[in-house]
């Protein structure tokens, strides 16, 4: 499946060049053009799925295996001390390119990168509402 107007379909398919760290029949891994840190890269499936809700479970599993394969090489090669794995779904979650992708973001001791949230407090009402969503019918 391919979306003709999708930049990541074009990059993953090799139509638009990108700095490629890894490629197999299902995926291309490229350097992010606006990296959060040195080595920030993106795992792109070659098939177009907009997000986590659309991607088939089997392809998602394979993407996780690619992340697992690249993580030590990426961090070891760059002497990073940590790695964030980030995956955004929907504009409200910060997704800017609607083609499923996983960010691998190497982290370095003392880097001042901002990634995260201000911790809240789980209220009883929220807890009950959320647990209610997961109760069997
Ligand atoms: P997200 O906000 O999760 O959708 O992430 C999209 C990412 O794609 C951002 O980090 C962008 O910097 C990156 N990006 C957008 N266009 C390109 C491109 N042509 N080549 C490489 N990275 C890109
Ligand atoms: Zn696409």
PDB file of C-alpha atoms and ligand atoms in Angstrom:
ATOM      1  CA  UNK A   1       0.000   0.000   0.000  1.00  0.00           C
ATOM      2  CA  UNK A   2       1.336   3.429  -0.915  1.00  0.00           C
ATOM      3  CA  UNK A   3       0.076   6.986  -0.632  1.00  0.00           C
ATOM      4  CA  UNK A   4       1.274   8.973  -3.675  1.00  0.00           C
ATOM      5  CA  UNK A   5       1.388  12.244  -1.760  1.00  0.00           C
ATOM      6  CA  UNK A   6       3.165  10.943   1.296  1.00  0.00           C
ATOM      7  CA  UNK A   7       6.759  12.111   1.772  1.00  0.00           C
ATOM      8  CA  UNK A   8       7.668   9.118   3.912  1.00  0.00           C
ATOM      9  CA  UNK A   9       6.308   6.715   1.272  1.00  0.00           C
ATOM     10  CA  UNK A  10       8.601   8.446  -1.232  1.00  0.00           C
ATOM     11  CA  UNK A  11      11.592   8.312   1.108  1.00  0.00           C
ATOM     12  CA  UNK A  12      10.956   4.731   2.218  1.00  0.00           C
ATOM     13  CA  UNK A  13      10.576   3.671  -1.424  1.00  0.00           C
ATOM     14  CA  UNK A  14      13.813   5.408  -2.457  1.00  0.00           C
ATOM     15  CA  UNK A  15      12.097   8.009  -4.678  1.00  0.00           C
ATOM     16  CA  UNK A  16      13.443  10.835  -2.508  1.00  0.00           C
ATOM     17  CA  UNK A  17      16.980  10.379  -1.176  1.00  0.00           C
ATOM     18  CA  UNK A  18      17.601  10.325   2.549  1.00  0.00           C
ATOM     19  CA  UNK A  19      20.529   9.368   4.768  1.00  0.00           C
ATOM     20  CA  UNK A  20      19.777   5.673   5.221  1.00  0.00           C
ATOM     21  CA  UNK A  21      21.172   3.746   8.180  1.00  0.00           C
ATOM     22  CA  UNK A  22      19.388   0.497   7.480  1.00  0.00           C
ATOM     23  CA  UNK A  23      17.092  -1.026   4.882  1.00  0.00           C
ATOM     24  CA  UNK A  24      15.335  -4.333   4.420  1.00  0.00           C
ATOM     25  CA  UNK A  25      12.306  -5.423   2.399  1.00  0.00           C
ATOM     26  CA  UNK A  26       9.889  -3.892   4.890  1.00  0.00           C
ATOM     27  CA  UNK A  27      11.636  -0.848   6.308  1.00  0.00           C
ATOM     28  CA  UNK A  28      14.018   2.023   5.740  1.00  0.00           C
ATOM     29  CA  UNK A  29      15.671   3.766   8.676  1.00  0.00           C
ATOM     30  CA  UNK A  30      16.746   7.353   7.992  1.00  0.00           C
ATOM     31  CA  UNK A  31      18.325  10.209   9.868  1.00  0.00           C
ATOM     32  CA  UNK A  32      15.802  12.838  10.940  1.00  0.00           C
ATOM     33  CA  UNK A  33      16.475  16.149   9.145  1.00  0.00           C
ATOM     34  CA  UNK A  34      15.685  18.113  12.287  1.00  0.00           C
ATOM     35  CA  UNK A  35      17.228  15.884  14.936  1.00  0.00           C
ATOM     36  CA  UNK A  36      16.498  16.190  18.625  1.00  0.00           C
ATOM     37  CA  UNK A  37      19.950  14.757  19.254  1.00  0.00           C
ATOM     38  CA  UNK A  38      22.937  13.391  17.351  1.00  0.00           C
ATOM     39  CA  UNK A  39      21.810  10.127  15.736  1.00  0.00           C
ATOM     40  CA  UNK A  40      18.044  10.793  15.907  1.00  0.00           C
ATOM     41  CA  UNK A  41      16.601   8.479  13.303  1.00  0.00           C
ATOM     42  CA  UNK A  42      13.229   7.280  12.055  1.00  0.00           C
ATOM     43  CA  UNK A  43      12.077   3.747  11.326  1.00  0.00           C
ATOM     44  CA  UNK A  44       9.795   3.953   8.285  1.00  0.00           C
ATOM     45  CA  UNK A  45       7.716   1.020   7.087  1.00  0.00           C
ATOM     46  CA  UNK A  46       7.692   0.867   3.278  1.00  0.00           C
ATOM     47  CA  UNK A  47       3.928   0.348   3.304  1.00  0.00           C
ATOM     48  CA  UNK A  48       1.750   3.324   4.147  1.00  0.00           C
ATOM     49  CA  UNK A  49      -0.170   3.217   7.402  1.00  0.00           C
ATOM     50  CA  UNK A  50      -1.044   6.518   9.032  1.00  0.00           C
ATOM     51  CA  UNK A  51      -0.503   5.529  12.627  1.00  0.00           C
ATOM     52  CA  UNK A  52      -0.525   2.871  15.355  1.00  0.00           C
ATOM     53  CA  UNK A  53      -4.250   2.372  14.927  1.00  0.00           C
ATOM     54  CA  UNK A  54      -3.845   1.414  11.266  1.00  0.00           C
ATOM     55  CA  UNK A  55      -0.606  -0.532  11.166  1.00  0.00           C
ATOM     56  CA  UNK A  56      -1.097  -4.311  11.271  1.00  0.00           C
ATOM     57  CA  UNK A  57       0.207  -5.986  14.425  1.00  0.00           C
ATOM     58  CA  UNK A  58       2.615  -8.182  12.478  1.00  0.00           C
ATOM     59  CA  UNK A  59       4.296  -5.175  10.813  1.00  0.00           C
ATOM     60  CA  UNK A  60       4.490  -3.389  14.152  1.00  0.00           C
ATOM     61  CA  UNK A  61       6.260  -6.397  15.632  1.00  0.00           C
ATOM     62  CA  UNK A  62       8.774  -6.293  12.798  1.00  0.00           C
ATOM     63  CA  UNK A  63       9.332  -2.574  13.406  1.00  0.00           C
ATOM     64  CA  UNK A  64      10.095  -3.340  17.053  1.00  0.00           C
ATOM     65  CA  UNK A  65      12.634  -5.930  15.947  1.00  0.00           C
ATOM     66  CA  UNK A  66      14.320  -3.314  13.735  1.00  0.00           C
ATOM     67  CA  UNK A  67      14.492  -0.959  16.729  1.00  0.00           C
ATOM     68  CA  UNK A  68      16.008  -3.715  18.834  1.00  0.00           C
ATOM     69  CA  UNK A  69      18.574  -4.460  16.135  1.00  0.00           C
ATOM     70  CA  UNK A  70      19.655  -0.845  15.608  1.00  0.00           C
ATOM     71  CA  UNK A  71      19.624   0.403  19.198  1.00  0.00           C
ATOM     72  CA  UNK A  72      23.022  -0.985  20.304  1.00  0.00           C
ATOM     73  CA  UNK A  73      24.769   0.001  17.078  1.00  0.00           C
ATOM     74  CA  UNK A  74      23.346   3.516  17.195  1.00  0.00           C
ATOM     75  CA  UNK A  75      24.118   4.201  20.833  1.00  0.00           C
ATOM     76  CA  UNK A  76      27.417   2.289  20.886  1.00  0.00           C
ATOM     77  CA  UNK A  77      28.734   3.949  17.741  1.00  0.00           C
ATOM     78  CA  UNK A  78      27.904   7.417  19.021  1.00  0.00           C
ATOM     79  CA  UNK A  79      28.830   6.775  22.652  1.00  0.00           C
ATOM     80  CA  UNK A  80      25.322   7.641  23.772  1.00  0.00           C
ATOM     81  CA  UNK A  81      24.308   6.607  27.268  1.00  0.00           C
ATOM     82  CA  UNK A  82      20.560   6.222  26.669  1.00  0.00           C
ATOM     83  CA  UNK A  83      17.878   6.038  24.024  1.00  0.00           C
ATOM     84  CA  UNK A  84      14.303   7.297  23.808  1.00  0.00           C
ATOM     85  CA  UNK A  85      11.863   5.407  21.609  1.00  0.00           C
ATOM     86  CA  UNK A  86       9.058   7.766  20.615  1.00  0.00           C
ATOM     87  CA  UNK A  87       6.023   7.180  18.441  1.00  0.00           C
ATOM     88  CA  UNK A  88       3.409   9.894  17.934  1.00  0.00           C
ATOM     89  CA  UNK A  89      -0.182   9.351  16.808  1.00  0.00           C
ATOM     90  CA  UNK A  90      -2.355  12.269  15.778  1.00  0.00           C
ATOM     91  CA  UNK A  91      -1.766  16.006  15.724  1.00  0.00           C
ATOM     92  CA  UNK A  92      -2.619  16.391  19.392  1.00  0.00           C
ATOM     93  CA  UNK A  93       0.169  13.912  20.159  1.00  0.00           C
ATOM     94  CA  UNK A  94       2.672  15.809  18.021  1.00  0.00           C
ATOM     95  CA  UNK A  95       2.498  13.734  14.859  1.00  0.00           C
ATOM     96  CA  UNK A  96       3.409  15.923  11.894  1.00  0.00           C
ATOM     97  CA  UNK A  97       3.855  13.278   9.184  1.00  0.00           C
ATOM     98  CA  UNK A  98       0.869  10.935   8.910  1.00  0.00           C
ATOM     99  CA  UNK A  99       2.884   7.855   7.944  1.00  0.00           C
ATOM    100  CA  UNK A 100       3.615   5.543  10.887  1.00  0.00           C
ATOM    101  CA  UNK A 101       7.178   5.938  12.145  1.00  0.00           C
ATOM    102  CA  UNK A 102       9.229   5.264  15.229  1.00  0.00           C
ATOM    103  CA  UNK A 103      11.764   7.784  16.480  1.00  0.00           C
ATOM    104  CA  UNK A 104      15.029   6.480  17.950  1.00  0.00           C
ATOM    105  CA  UNK A 105      16.611   9.339  19.888  1.00  0.00           C
ATOM    106  CA  UNK A 106      20.049   8.743  21.402  1.00  0.00           C
ATOM    107  CA  UNK A 107      20.630  10.479  24.725  1.00  0.00           C
ATOM    108  CA  UNK A 108      23.878  11.756  26.151  1.00  0.00           C
ATOM    109  CA  UNK A 109      24.914  12.397  29.714  1.00  0.00           C
ATOM    110  CA  UNK A 110      24.153  16.009  30.522  1.00  0.00           C
ATOM    111  CA  UNK A 111      22.205  16.740  27.340  1.00  0.00           C
ATOM    112  CA  UNK A 112      19.508  19.286  27.981  1.00  0.00           C
ATOM    113  CA  UNK A 113      17.016  17.817  25.612  1.00  0.00           C
ATOM    114  CA  UNK A 114      13.427  18.377  26.677  1.00  0.00           C
ATOM    115  CA  UNK A 115      11.247  15.340  26.171  1.00  0.00           C
ATOM    116  CA  UNK A 116       8.465  14.490  28.550  1.00  0.00           C
ATOM    117  CA  UNK A 117       5.700  15.868  30.671  1.00  0.00           C
ATOM    118  CA  UNK A 118       4.932  17.475  33.991  1.00  0.00           C
ATOM    119  CA  UNK A 119       3.780  14.606  36.241  1.00  0.00           C
ATOM    120  CA  UNK A 120       0.156  14.961  37.350  1.00  0.00           C
ATOM    121  CA  UNK A 121      -1.788  13.139  40.033  1.00  0.00           C
ATOM    122  CA  UNK A 122      -4.093  10.221  39.271  1.00  0.00           C
ATOM    123  CA  UNK A 123      -7.496  11.153  40.675  1.00  0.00           C
ATOM    124  CA  UNK A 124      -9.947   8.524  41.893  1.00  0.00           C
ATOM    125  CA  UNK A 125     -12.528   9.717  39.372  1.00  0.00           C
ATOM    126  CA  UNK A 126     -10.111   9.352  36.454  1.00  0.00           C
ATOM    127  CA  UNK A 127      -8.890   5.998  37.701  1.00  0.00           C
ATOM    128  CA  UNK A 128     -12.460   4.669  37.926  1.00  0.00           C
ATOM    129  CA  UNK A 129     -13.429   6.068  34.537  1.00  0.00           C
ATOM    130  CA  UNK A 130     -10.365   4.560  32.870  1.00  0.00           C
ATOM    131  CA  UNK A 131     -10.728   1.184  34.572  1.00  0.00           C
ATOM    132  CA  UNK A 132     -14.374   1.236  33.473  1.00  0.00           C
ATOM    133  CA  UNK A 133     -13.289   1.452  29.826  1.00  0.00           C
ATOM    134  CA  UNK A 134     -11.405  -1.811  30.214  1.00  0.00           C
ATOM    135  CA  UNK A 135     -14.082  -3.802  32.004  1.00  0.00           C
ATOM    136  CA  UNK A 136     -15.478  -6.721  30.015  1.00  0.00           C
ATOM    137  CA  UNK A 137     -19.053  -6.107  28.795  1.00  0.00           C
TER     138      UNK A 137
HETATM  139  P1  LIG B   1       6.395  13.283  14.014  1.00  0.00           P
HETATM  140  O1  LIG B   1       6.293  14.659  14.586  1.00  0.00           O
HETATM  141  O2  LIG B   1       6.375  12.184  15.030  1.00  0.00           O
HETATM  142  O3  LIG B   1       5.383  13.068  12.896  1.00  0.00           O
HETATM  143  O4  LIG B   1       7.841  13.198  13.368  1.00  0.00           O
HETATM  144  C1  LIG B   1       8.130  13.587  12.065  1.00  0.00           C
HETATM  145  C2  LIG B   1       9.610  13.729  11.981  1.00  0.00           C
HETATM  146  O5  LIG B   1       9.990  13.658  10.636  1.00  0.00           O
HETATM  147  C3  LIG B   1      10.162  15.052  12.533  1.00  0.00           C
HETATM  148  O6  LIG B   1      11.102  14.779  13.563  1.00  0.00           O
HETATM  149  C4  LIG B   1      10.794  15.706  11.314  1.00  0.00           C
HETATM  150  O7  LIG B   1      11.976  16.394  11.648  1.00  0.00           O
HETATM  151  C5  LIG B   1      11.066  14.515  10.415  1.00  0.00           C
HETATM  152  N1  LIG B   1      11.080  14.782   8.993  1.00  0.00           N
HETATM  153  C6  LIG B   1      10.153  15.463   8.284  1.00  0.00           C
HETATM  154  N2  LIG B   1      10.491  15.451   6.972  1.00  0.00           N
HETATM  155  C7  LIG B   1      11.639  14.741   6.864  1.00  0.00           C
HETATM  156  C8  LIG B   1      12.478  14.393   5.764  1.00  0.00           C
HETATM  157  N3  LIG B   1      12.210  14.782   4.517  1.00  0.00           N
HETATM  158  N4  LIG B   1      13.585  13.652   6.013  1.00  0.00           N
HETATM  159  C9  LIG B   1      13.881  13.283   7.295  1.00  0.00           C
HETATM  160  N5  LIG B   1      13.122  13.582   8.369  1.00  0.00           N
HETATM  161  C10 LIG B   1      12.014  14.313   8.160  1.00  0.00           C
HETATM  162 ZN1  LIG B   2       3.225   7.091   3.450  1.00  0.00          ZN
END
